[in-house]
């Protein structure tokens, strides 16, 4: 099965409208401040990127979804900002610039396979300056609300889940109403992959004006496989912390943050005279 994501059309509008805040912004900011230029990989509609660029930080963005990038660009232009934004899948990353920091927030395994994610780590490694830092977060598979029970045969027997009935709509700034609905279709414990059906609806003046349906595949990772993948991609000094607190992680943490460094250039080794 090929990986797919759902960040297009109505869903992209939902992200631009409602996903504009969150504690991740301050958390990742300190890494960007410590190493510029930086690349926000899987930047979406610019939830992190826009505040950073607004604050004068040198940050480029890249995302597989042209719709997310278009909305990010529009939001930036409304503020007179013009960050460099690219439309590329992260496993085929090929940008003209090299970075001191690359960060991925909420985008590991989202619409990508394990092989693609490993390739993405290698592409990130290639795009970092020697000594540059890669920072990414990941929600653990056993996190609250992630359907941990679906890994067992009796849980999988309940799949695919039924479609949800219409729920609560959210109202955008211009009065447009939105609703997202999702259901789990499949969980493959061997591949550690969940497949969801995602629906997005949009109403204007009470009339349904757009309706999207996408498959979303999530590749689910445990801590140590990410560490090994980073090391396999050539990174050193890999650390794992609890997300947002930077504390030593425990089994109670739903989000983990990984940092990894591209090795610095070896010293010239010139003979002393
Ligand atoms: C959950 S959103 C996170 C967006 C943003 N980082 C944030 O925190 O607000 C995941 C993003 O990853 C992007 N994405 C999914 N698969 C991708 C891939 N293979 N390459 C690059 N971006 C991808 C989606 O288009 C989406 O914008």
PDB file of C-alpha atoms and ligand atoms in Angstrom:
ATOM      1  CA  UNK A   1       0.000   0.000   0.000  1.00  0.00           C
ATOM      2  CA  UNK A   2       1.275   3.475  -0.807  1.00  0.00           C
ATOM      3  CA  UNK A   3       1.196   6.137   1.865  1.00  0.00           C
ATOM      4  CA  UNK A   4      -1.204   9.031   1.615  1.00  0.00           C
ATOM      5  CA  UNK A   5      -2.113  12.145   3.482  1.00  0.00           C
ATOM      6  CA  UNK A   6      -5.237  14.246   3.692  1.00  0.00           C
ATOM      7  CA  UNK A   7      -3.896  17.772   3.965  1.00  0.00           C
ATOM      8  CA  UNK A   8      -5.599  19.048   0.834  1.00  0.00           C
ATOM      9  CA  UNK A   9      -8.723  21.001  -0.102  1.00  0.00           C
ATOM     10  CA  UNK A  10     -11.149  21.589   2.778  1.00  0.00           C
ATOM     11  CA  UNK A  11      -8.745  20.016   5.276  1.00  0.00           C
ATOM     12  CA  UNK A  12      -5.999  22.445   4.297  1.00  0.00           C
ATOM     13  CA  UNK A  13      -8.459  25.294   4.873  1.00  0.00           C
ATOM     14  CA  UNK A  14      -9.307  23.842   8.291  1.00  0.00           C
ATOM     15  CA  UNK A  15      -5.620  23.833   9.214  1.00  0.00           C
ATOM     16  CA  UNK A  16      -5.144  27.417   8.048  1.00  0.00           C
ATOM     17  CA  UNK A  17      -8.226  28.543   9.944  1.00  0.00           C
ATOM     18  CA  UNK A  18      -7.927  26.693  13.241  1.00  0.00           C
ATOM     19  CA  UNK A  19      -4.413  25.259  13.665  1.00  0.00           C
ATOM     20  CA  UNK A  20      -2.535  28.456  14.323  1.00  0.00           C
ATOM     21  CA  UNK A  21      -1.394  28.046  17.918  1.00  0.00           C
ATOM     22  CA  UNK A  22       0.070  25.545  20.355  1.00  0.00           C
ATOM     23  CA  UNK A  23       2.946  25.025  22.781  1.00  0.00           C
ATOM     24  CA  UNK A  24       5.113  23.447  20.055  1.00  0.00           C
ATOM     25  CA  UNK A  25       5.744  26.936  18.654  1.00  0.00           C
ATOM     26  CA  UNK A  26       7.808  28.067  21.656  1.00  0.00           C
ATOM     27  CA  UNK A  27       9.366  24.651  22.119  1.00  0.00           C
ATOM     28  CA  UNK A  28      10.840  24.398  18.625  1.00  0.00           C
ATOM     29  CA  UNK A  29      11.685  28.124  18.543  1.00  0.00           C
ATOM     30  CA  UNK A  30      14.653  27.677  20.880  1.00  0.00           C
ATOM     31  CA  UNK A  31      16.240  25.202  18.460  1.00  0.00           C
ATOM     32  CA  UNK A  32      15.716  27.584  15.543  1.00  0.00           C
ATOM     33  CA  UNK A  33      17.180  30.483  17.510  1.00  0.00           C
ATOM     34  CA  UNK A  34      20.240  28.352  18.238  1.00  0.00           C
ATOM     35  CA  UNK A  35      20.834  27.434  14.593  1.00  0.00           C
ATOM     36  CA  UNK A  36      19.875  29.404  11.494  1.00  0.00           C
ATOM     37  CA  UNK A  37      19.024  29.125   8.714  1.00  0.00           C
ATOM     38  CA  UNK A  38      16.375  26.543   9.589  1.00  0.00           C
ATOM     39  CA  UNK A  39      13.984  24.389   7.583  1.00  0.00           C
ATOM     40  CA  UNK A  40      10.454  23.555   8.761  1.00  0.00           C
ATOM     41  CA  UNK A  41       9.896  20.196   7.052  1.00  0.00           C
ATOM     42  CA  UNK A  42       6.183  19.343   6.800  1.00  0.00           C
ATOM     43  CA  UNK A  43       5.448  22.985   7.615  1.00  0.00           C
ATOM     44  CA  UNK A  44       1.757  22.746   6.676  1.00  0.00           C
ATOM     45  CA  UNK A  45       0.020  26.116   6.710  1.00  0.00           C
ATOM     46  CA  UNK A  46       2.826  27.649   8.769  1.00  0.00           C
ATOM     47  CA  UNK A  47       1.676  27.236  12.359  1.00  0.00           C
ATOM     48  CA  UNK A  48       5.325  27.295  13.509  1.00  0.00           C
ATOM     49  CA  UNK A  49       6.984  28.864  10.489  1.00  0.00           C
ATOM     50  CA  UNK A  50       4.925  32.062  10.392  1.00  0.00           C
ATOM     51  CA  UNK A  51       5.569  33.174  13.985  1.00  0.00           C
ATOM     52  CA  UNK A  52       9.278  32.445  13.509  1.00  0.00           C
ATOM     53  CA  UNK A  53       9.539  34.432  10.268  1.00  0.00           C
ATOM     54  CA  UNK A  54       7.442  37.207  11.812  1.00  0.00           C
ATOM     55  CA  UNK A  55       9.988  37.310  14.642  1.00  0.00           C
ATOM     56  CA  UNK A  56      12.856  37.771  12.193  1.00  0.00           C
ATOM     57  CA  UNK A  57      14.148  34.192  12.187  1.00  0.00           C
ATOM     58  CA  UNK A  58      15.555  32.800   8.942  1.00  0.00           C
ATOM     59  CA  UNK A  59      13.264  29.817   8.268  1.00  0.00           C
ATOM     60  CA  UNK A  60      12.259  28.120   5.005  1.00  0.00           C
ATOM     61  CA  UNK A  61       9.320  25.715   4.709  1.00  0.00           C
ATOM     62  CA  UNK A  62       8.608  22.556   2.764  1.00  0.00           C
ATOM     63  CA  UNK A  63       5.506  20.375   2.544  1.00  0.00           C
ATOM     64  CA  UNK A  64       4.155  17.719   0.194  1.00  0.00           C
ATOM     65  CA  UNK A  65       0.781  19.477  -0.067  1.00  0.00           C
ATOM     66  CA  UNK A  66       0.550  22.325  -2.568  1.00  0.00           C
ATOM     67  CA  UNK A  67      -2.712  23.371  -0.888  1.00  0.00           C
ATOM     68  CA  UNK A  68      -1.078  23.731   2.545  1.00  0.00           C
ATOM     69  CA  UNK A  69       1.840  25.663   1.034  1.00  0.00           C
ATOM     70  CA  UNK A  70      -0.521  27.964  -0.918  1.00  0.00           C
ATOM     71  CA  UNK A  71      -2.406  28.855   2.273  1.00  0.00           C
ATOM     72  CA  UNK A  72       0.873  29.335   4.154  1.00  0.00           C
ATOM     73  CA  UNK A  73       2.094  31.678   1.414  1.00  0.00           C
ATOM     74  CA  UNK A  74      -1.186  33.652   1.432  1.00  0.00           C
ATOM     75  CA  UNK A  75      -1.010  34.086   5.205  1.00  0.00           C
ATOM     76  CA  UNK A  76       2.620  35.214   4.962  1.00  0.00           C
ATOM     77  CA  UNK A  77       1.842  37.693   2.166  1.00  0.00           C
ATOM     78  CA  UNK A  78      -1.003  39.205   4.204  1.00  0.00           C
ATOM     79  CA  UNK A  79       1.703  40.192   6.706  1.00  0.00           C
ATOM     80  CA  UNK A  80       4.162  41.318   4.047  1.00  0.00           C
ATOM     81  CA  UNK A  81       6.381  38.277   4.624  1.00  0.00           C
ATOM     82  CA  UNK A  82       7.893  36.152   1.870  1.00  0.00           C
ATOM     83  CA  UNK A  83       9.524  32.993   3.258  1.00  0.00           C
ATOM     84  CA  UNK A  84      10.979  30.483   0.785  1.00  0.00           C
ATOM     85  CA  UNK A  85       8.408  27.699   0.561  1.00  0.00           C
ATOM     86  CA  UNK A  86       8.785  24.446  -1.366  1.00  0.00           C
ATOM     87  CA  UNK A  87       6.393  21.678  -2.387  1.00  0.00           C
ATOM     88  CA  UNK A  88       8.254  18.383  -2.070  1.00  0.00           C
ATOM     89  CA  UNK A  89       7.791  15.054  -0.290  1.00  0.00           C
ATOM     90  CA  UNK A  90      10.350  14.868   2.482  1.00  0.00           C
ATOM     91  CA  UNK A  91      11.921  11.644   1.207  1.00  0.00           C
ATOM     92  CA  UNK A  92      12.733  13.429  -2.076  1.00  0.00           C
ATOM     93  CA  UNK A  93      13.916  16.645  -0.442  1.00  0.00           C
ATOM     94  CA  UNK A  94      16.106  18.560  -2.851  1.00  0.00           C
ATOM     95  CA  UNK A  95      16.533  22.221  -1.902  1.00  0.00           C
ATOM     96  CA  UNK A  96      19.104  24.817  -2.974  1.00  0.00           C
ATOM     97  CA  UNK A  97      20.127  25.736   0.573  1.00  0.00           C
ATOM     98  CA  UNK A  98      21.910  24.040   3.473  1.00  0.00           C
ATOM     99  CA  UNK A  99      20.620  24.509   7.033  1.00  0.00           C
ATOM    100  CA  UNK A 100      21.933  24.621  10.569  1.00  0.00           C
ATOM    101  CA  UNK A 101      18.579  23.268  11.861  1.00  0.00           C
ATOM    102  CA  UNK A 102      15.917  21.100  10.256  1.00  0.00           C
ATOM    103  CA  UNK A 103      12.792  20.411  12.310  1.00  0.00           C
ATOM    104  CA  UNK A 104       9.746  18.207  11.799  1.00  0.00           C
ATOM    105  CA  UNK A 105       6.709  18.861  14.003  1.00  0.00           C
ATOM    106  CA  UNK A 106       3.813  16.405  13.816  1.00  0.00           C
ATOM    107  CA  UNK A 107       4.779  15.078  10.417  1.00  0.00           C
ATOM    108  CA  UNK A 108       6.844  11.907  10.971  1.00  0.00           C
ATOM    109  CA  UNK A 109       5.016   8.892   9.537  1.00  0.00           C
ATOM    110  CA  UNK A 110       2.073  11.068   8.512  1.00  0.00           C
ATOM    111  CA  UNK A 111       1.391   9.939   4.961  1.00  0.00           C
ATOM    112  CA  UNK A 112       4.775   8.257   4.623  1.00  0.00           C
ATOM    113  CA  UNK A 113       6.074   4.711   4.821  1.00  0.00           C
ATOM    114  CA  UNK A 114       8.951   3.479   6.971  1.00  0.00           C
ATOM    115  CA  UNK A 115      11.241   3.259   3.923  1.00  0.00           C
ATOM    116  CA  UNK A 116      10.321   6.829   2.945  1.00  0.00           C
ATOM    117  CA  UNK A 117      10.935   8.101   6.469  1.00  0.00           C
ATOM    118  CA  UNK A 118      14.397   6.541   6.547  1.00  0.00           C
ATOM    119  CA  UNK A 119      15.091   8.091   3.149  1.00  0.00           C
ATOM    120  CA  UNK A 120      13.775  11.412   4.496  1.00  0.00           C
ATOM    121  CA  UNK A 121      16.254  11.233   7.394  1.00  0.00           C
ATOM    122  CA  UNK A 122      19.040  10.730   4.853  1.00  0.00           C
ATOM    123  CA  UNK A 123      17.782  13.692   2.788  1.00  0.00           C
ATOM    124  CA  UNK A 124      17.699  15.823   5.952  1.00  0.00           C
ATOM    125  CA  UNK A 125      21.264  14.747   6.753  1.00  0.00           C
ATOM    126  CA  UNK A 126      22.321  15.869   3.256  1.00  0.00           C
ATOM    127  CA  UNK A 127      20.613  19.247   3.743  1.00  0.00           C
ATOM    128  CA  UNK A 128      22.309  20.047   7.052  1.00  0.00           C
ATOM    129  CA  UNK A 129      25.572  21.873   7.398  1.00  0.00           C
ATOM    130  CA  UNK A 130      28.260  19.879   9.231  1.00  0.00           C
ATOM    131  CA  UNK A 131      27.388  20.008  12.924  1.00  0.00           C
ATOM    132  CA  UNK A 132      23.768  20.941  12.089  1.00  0.00           C
ATOM    133  CA  UNK A 133      20.860  19.778  14.212  1.00  0.00           C
ATOM    134  CA  UNK A 134      17.791  17.709  13.282  1.00  0.00           C
ATOM    135  CA  UNK A 135      14.849  17.970  15.725  1.00  0.00           C
ATOM    136  CA  UNK A 136      11.625  16.025  15.398  1.00  0.00           C
ATOM    137  CA  UNK A 137       8.733  15.031  17.578  1.00  0.00           C
ATOM    138  CA  UNK A 138       6.697  11.855  17.522  1.00  0.00           C
ATOM    139  CA  UNK A 139       3.496  10.708  19.187  1.00  0.00           C
ATOM    140  CA  UNK A 140       4.011   7.245  20.682  1.00  0.00           C
ATOM    141  CA  UNK A 141       1.716   4.465  19.349  1.00  0.00           C
ATOM    142  CA  UNK A 142       0.288   3.859  22.843  1.00  0.00           C
ATOM    143  CA  UNK A 143      -0.674   7.529  23.352  1.00  0.00           C
ATOM    144  CA  UNK A 144      -4.088   8.377  24.718  1.00  0.00           C
ATOM    145  CA  UNK A 145      -6.743   8.059  22.002  1.00  0.00           C
ATOM    146  CA  UNK A 146      -4.479   6.290  19.491  1.00  0.00           C
ATOM    147  CA  UNK A 147      -6.412   3.016  19.519  1.00  0.00           C
ATOM    148  CA  UNK A 148      -3.790   0.889  21.235  1.00  0.00           C
ATOM    149  CA  UNK A 149      -6.439  -1.846  21.667  1.00  0.00           C
ATOM    150  CA  UNK A 150      -6.575  -2.188  17.863  1.00  0.00           C
ATOM    151  CA  UNK A 151      -3.167  -3.890  17.848  1.00  0.00           C
ATOM    152  CA  UNK A 152      -4.748  -7.079  19.257  1.00  0.00           C
ATOM    153  CA  UNK A 153      -6.857  -9.473  17.090  1.00  0.00           C
ATOM    154  CA  UNK A 154     -10.010  -8.786  19.112  1.00  0.00           C
ATOM    155  CA  UNK A 155      -9.514  -5.045  18.557  1.00  0.00           C
ATOM    156  CA  UNK A 156      -8.826  -5.448  14.848  1.00  0.00           C
ATOM    157  CA  UNK A 157     -12.016  -7.504  14.535  1.00  0.00           C
ATOM    158  CA  UNK A 158     -13.940  -4.251  15.197  1.00  0.00           C
ATOM    159  CA  UNK A 159     -12.464  -2.678  12.024  1.00  0.00           C
ATOM    160  CA  UNK A 160     -13.361  -0.923   9.884  1.00  0.00           C
ATOM    161  CA  UNK A 161     -15.089   1.334  12.367  1.00  0.00           C
ATOM    162  CA  UNK A 162     -18.479   2.744  11.371  1.00  0.00           C
ATOM    163  CA  UNK A 163     -18.704   6.235   9.962  1.00  0.00           C
ATOM    164  CA  UNK A 164     -19.464   8.855  12.565  1.00  0.00           C
ATOM    165  CA  UNK A 165     -22.762  10.725  12.505  1.00  0.00           C
ATOM    166  CA  UNK A 166     -22.541  14.485  11.836  1.00  0.00           C
ATOM    167  CA  UNK A 167     -20.955  16.272  14.790  1.00  0.00           C
ATOM    168  CA  UNK A 168     -20.035  19.754  15.890  1.00  0.00           C
ATOM    169  CA  UNK A 169     -19.102  22.306  13.217  1.00  0.00           C
ATOM    170  CA  UNK A 170     -16.431  24.947  13.729  1.00  0.00           C
ATOM    171  CA  UNK A 171     -16.969  28.427  12.411  1.00  0.00           C
ATOM    172  CA  UNK A 172     -14.175  30.227  10.535  1.00  0.00           C
ATOM    173  CA  UNK A 173     -13.405  33.942  10.627  1.00  0.00           C
ATOM    174  CA  UNK A 174     -15.630  34.636   7.592  1.00  0.00           C
ATOM    175  CA  UNK A 175     -18.541  32.552   8.905  1.00  0.00           C
ATOM    176  CA  UNK A 176     -17.686  29.459   6.846  1.00  0.00           C
ATOM    177  CA  UNK A 177     -18.481  26.307   8.812  1.00  0.00           C
ATOM    178  CA  UNK A 178     -16.252  23.210   8.835  1.00  0.00           C
ATOM    179  CA  UNK A 179     -16.435  19.694  10.162  1.00  0.00           C
ATOM    180  CA  UNK A 180     -13.882  16.869  10.106  1.00  0.00           C
ATOM    181  CA  UNK A 181     -14.819  13.233  10.637  1.00  0.00           C
ATOM    182  CA  UNK A 182     -12.467  10.284  10.805  1.00  0.00           C
ATOM    183  CA  UNK A 183     -12.667   6.564  11.285  1.00  0.00           C
ATOM    184  CA  UNK A 184     -10.053   3.833  11.518  1.00  0.00           C
ATOM    185  CA  UNK A 185     -10.227   1.418   8.593  1.00  0.00           C
ATOM    186  CA  UNK A 186      -7.256  -0.799   9.318  1.00  0.00           C
ATOM    187  CA  UNK A 187      -4.372  -1.386  11.704  1.00  0.00           C
ATOM    188  CA  UNK A 188      -1.475  -3.540  10.562  1.00  0.00           C
ATOM    189  CA  UNK A 189       0.608  -4.378  13.656  1.00  0.00           C
ATOM    190  CA  UNK A 190       3.369  -6.020  11.642  1.00  0.00           C
ATOM    191  CA  UNK A 191       3.903  -2.911   9.516  1.00  0.00           C
ATOM    192  CA  UNK A 192       2.927  -0.631  12.446  1.00  0.00           C
ATOM    193  CA  UNK A 193       0.582   1.214  10.154  1.00  0.00           C
ATOM    194  CA  UNK A 194      -2.890   2.656  10.754  1.00  0.00           C
ATOM    195  CA  UNK A 195      -5.175   3.617   7.887  1.00  0.00           C
ATOM    196  CA  UNK A 196      -7.895   6.162   8.474  1.00  0.00           C
ATOM    197  CA  UNK A 197     -10.697   7.503   6.347  1.00  0.00           C
ATOM    198  CA  UNK A 198     -10.833  11.251   6.724  1.00  0.00           C
ATOM    199  CA  UNK A 199     -13.786  13.363   5.658  1.00  0.00           C
ATOM    200  CA  UNK A 200     -13.941  17.140   5.583  1.00  0.00           C
ATOM    201  CA  UNK A 201     -17.054  19.248   5.001  1.00  0.00           C
ATOM    202  CA  UNK A 202     -17.522  22.962   4.390  1.00  0.00           C
ATOM    203  CA  UNK A 203     -20.752  24.990   4.535  1.00  0.00           C
ATOM    204  CA  UNK A 204     -21.483  28.588   3.534  1.00  0.00           C
ATOM    205  CA  UNK A 205     -24.761  30.208   4.566  1.00  0.00           C
ATOM    206  CA  UNK A 206     -25.971  26.777   5.623  1.00  0.00           C
ATOM    207  CA  UNK A 207     -25.286  25.128   2.234  1.00  0.00           C
ATOM    208  CA  UNK A 208     -22.746  22.324   1.884  1.00  0.00           C
ATOM    209  CA  UNK A 209     -20.307  23.780  -0.667  1.00  0.00           C
ATOM    210  CA  UNK A 210     -17.407  21.304  -0.489  1.00  0.00           C
ATOM    211  CA  UNK A 211     -16.818  17.789   0.720  1.00  0.00           C
ATOM    212  CA  UNK A 212     -13.516  15.850   0.629  1.00  0.00           C
ATOM    213  CA  UNK A 213     -12.639  12.293   1.422  1.00  0.00           C
ATOM    214  CA  UNK A 214      -9.056  11.064   1.812  1.00  0.00           C
ATOM    215  CA  UNK A 215      -7.130   8.103   3.120  1.00  0.00           C
ATOM    216  CA  UNK A 216      -4.538   8.896   5.744  1.00  0.00           C
ATOM    217  CA  UNK A 217      -1.853   6.349   6.548  1.00  0.00           C
ATOM    218  CA  UNK A 218       0.126   6.712   9.744  1.00  0.00           C
ATOM    219  CA  UNK A 219       3.352   4.806  10.278  1.00  0.00           C
ATOM    220  CA  UNK A 220       3.662   4.301  14.027  1.00  0.00           C
ATOM    221  CA  UNK A 221       7.071   4.371  15.677  1.00  0.00           C
ATOM    222  CA  UNK A 222       8.455   3.375  19.036  1.00  0.00           C
ATOM    223  CA  UNK A 223      11.317   5.305  20.573  1.00  0.00           C
ATOM    224  CA  UNK A 224      14.230   3.036  19.763  1.00  0.00           C
ATOM    225  CA  UNK A 225      13.412   2.512  16.109  1.00  0.00           C
ATOM    226  CA  UNK A 226      13.578   6.253  15.540  1.00  0.00           C
ATOM    227  CA  UNK A 227      16.935   6.353  17.332  1.00  0.00           C
ATOM    228  CA  UNK A 228      18.233   3.521  15.142  1.00  0.00           C
ATOM    229  CA  UNK A 229      16.887   5.122  11.960  1.00  0.00           C
ATOM    230  CA  UNK A 230      18.614   8.398  12.839  1.00  0.00           C
ATOM    231  CA  UNK A 231      21.883   6.602  13.497  1.00  0.00           C
ATOM    232  CA  UNK A 232      21.505   4.630  10.263  1.00  0.00           C
ATOM    233  CA  UNK A 233      21.048   7.889   8.374  1.00  0.00           C
ATOM    234  CA  UNK A 234      24.425   9.036   9.705  1.00  0.00           C
ATOM    235  CA  UNK A 235      23.392  11.183  12.675  1.00  0.00           C
ATOM    236  CA  UNK A 236      25.326  11.259  15.954  1.00  0.00           C
ATOM    237  CA  UNK A 237      24.609  12.510  19.488  1.00  0.00           C
ATOM    238  CA  UNK A 238      20.993  11.313  19.307  1.00  0.00           C
ATOM    239  CA  UNK A 239      18.924  12.364  22.327  1.00  0.00           C
ATOM    240  CA  UNK A 240      15.346  11.579  23.348  1.00  0.00           C
ATOM    241  CA  UNK A 241      13.418  13.885  25.662  1.00  0.00           C
ATOM    242  CA  UNK A 242       9.821  14.307  26.786  1.00  0.00           C
ATOM    243  CA  UNK A 243       8.164  16.739  24.402  1.00  0.00           C
ATOM    244  CA  UNK A 244       7.631  20.295  25.563  1.00  0.00           C
ATOM    245  CA  UNK A 245       9.239  19.815  28.996  1.00  0.00           C
ATOM    246  CA  UNK A 246      12.640  18.584  27.803  1.00  0.00           C
ATOM    247  CA  UNK A 247      12.599  16.215  30.781  1.00  0.00           C
ATOM    248  CA  UNK A 248      13.909  12.659  30.857  1.00  0.00           C
ATOM    249  CA  UNK A 249      11.145  10.701  29.055  1.00  0.00           C
ATOM    250  CA  UNK A 250       9.013   8.097  30.829  1.00  0.00           C
ATOM    251  CA  UNK A 251       6.313   5.669  29.693  1.00  0.00           C
ATOM    252  CA  UNK A 252       3.751   8.316  30.639  1.00  0.00           C
ATOM    253  CA  UNK A 253       4.852  10.707  27.877  1.00  0.00           C
ATOM    254  CA  UNK A 254       2.646  10.711  24.779  1.00  0.00           C
ATOM    255  CA  UNK A 255       5.058  12.836  22.742  1.00  0.00           C
ATOM    256  CA  UNK A 256       8.815  12.471  22.481  1.00  0.00           C
ATOM    257  CA  UNK A 257      11.357  14.819  20.968  1.00  0.00           C
ATOM    258  CA  UNK A 258      14.459  13.517  19.222  1.00  0.00           C
ATOM    259  CA  UNK A 259      17.540  15.577  18.472  1.00  0.00           C
ATOM    260  CA  UNK A 260      20.363  14.362  16.273  1.00  0.00           C
ATOM    261  CA  UNK A 261      23.470  16.015  14.941  1.00  0.00           C
ATOM    262  CA  UNK A 262      25.195  15.749  11.595  1.00  0.00           C
ATOM    263  CA  UNK A 263      28.861  15.119  12.412  1.00  0.00           C
ATOM    264  CA  UNK A 264      31.058  18.203  12.262  1.00  0.00           C
ATOM    265  CA  UNK A 265      33.772  18.220   9.643  1.00  0.00           C
ATOM    266  CA  UNK A 266      36.842  16.326  10.789  1.00  0.00           C
ATOM    267  CA  UNK A 267      39.620  18.665  11.813  1.00  0.00           C
ATOM    268  CA  UNK A 268      42.184  19.268   9.069  1.00  0.00           C
ATOM    269  CA  UNK A 269      44.695  17.104  10.872  1.00  0.00           C
ATOM    270  CA  UNK A 270      47.536  19.333   9.625  1.00  0.00           C
ATOM    271  CA  UNK A 271      50.978  18.719  11.133  1.00  0.00           C
ATOM    272  CA  UNK A 272      52.147  21.116  13.775  1.00  0.00           C
ATOM    273  CA  UNK A 273      55.130  23.152  12.782  1.00  0.00           C
TER     274      UNK A 273
HETATM  275  C1  LIG B   1      -0.054  17.181  11.134  1.00  0.00           C
HETATM  276  S1  LIG B   1       0.457  18.301   9.862  1.00  0.00           S
HETATM  277  C2  LIG B   1       1.675  19.279  10.742  1.00  0.00           C
HETATM  278  C3  LIG B   1       1.925  20.625  10.100  1.00  0.00           C
HETATM  279  C4  LIG B   1       2.890  21.540  10.868  1.00  0.00           C
HETATM  280  N1  LIG B   1       4.205  20.950  11.039  1.00  0.00           N
HETATM  281  C5  LIG B   1       2.320  21.928  12.207  1.00  0.00           C
HETATM  282  O1  LIG B   1       2.807  21.417  13.228  1.00  0.00           O
HETATM  283  O2  LIG B   1       1.367  22.691  12.242  1.00  0.00           O
HETATM  284  C6  LIG B   1       1.442  17.221   8.867  1.00  0.00           C
HETATM  285  C7  LIG B   1       1.987  17.882   7.620  1.00  0.00           C
HETATM  286  O3  LIG B   1       2.877  16.957   6.985  1.00  0.00           O
HETATM  287  C8  LIG B   1       2.695  17.078   5.596  1.00  0.00           C
HETATM  288  N2  LIG B   1       3.158  15.852   4.966  1.00  0.00           N
HETATM  289  C9  LIG B   1       2.557  14.647   4.947  1.00  0.00           C
HETATM  290  N3  LIG B   1       3.303  13.773   4.268  1.00  0.00           N
HETATM  291  C10 LIG B   1       4.413  14.453   3.853  1.00  0.00           C
HETATM  292  C11 LIG B   1       5.566  14.088   3.105  1.00  0.00           C
HETATM  293  N4  LIG B   1       5.717  12.852   2.654  1.00  0.00           N
HETATM  294  N5  LIG B   1       6.479  15.042   2.845  1.00  0.00           N
HETATM  295  C12 LIG B   1       6.335  16.320   3.317  1.00  0.00           C
HETATM  296  N6  LIG B   1       5.260  16.702   4.029  1.00  0.00           N
HETATM  297  C13 LIG B   1       4.320  15.785   4.306  1.00  0.00           C
HETATM  298  C14 LIG B   1       1.206  17.321   5.429  1.00  0.00           C
HETATM  299  O4  LIG B   1       0.892  17.857   4.151  1.00  0.00           O
HETATM  300  C15 LIG B   1       0.933  18.254   6.595  1.00  0.00           C
HETATM  301  O5  LIG B   1       1.068  19.598   6.220  1.00  0.00           O
END
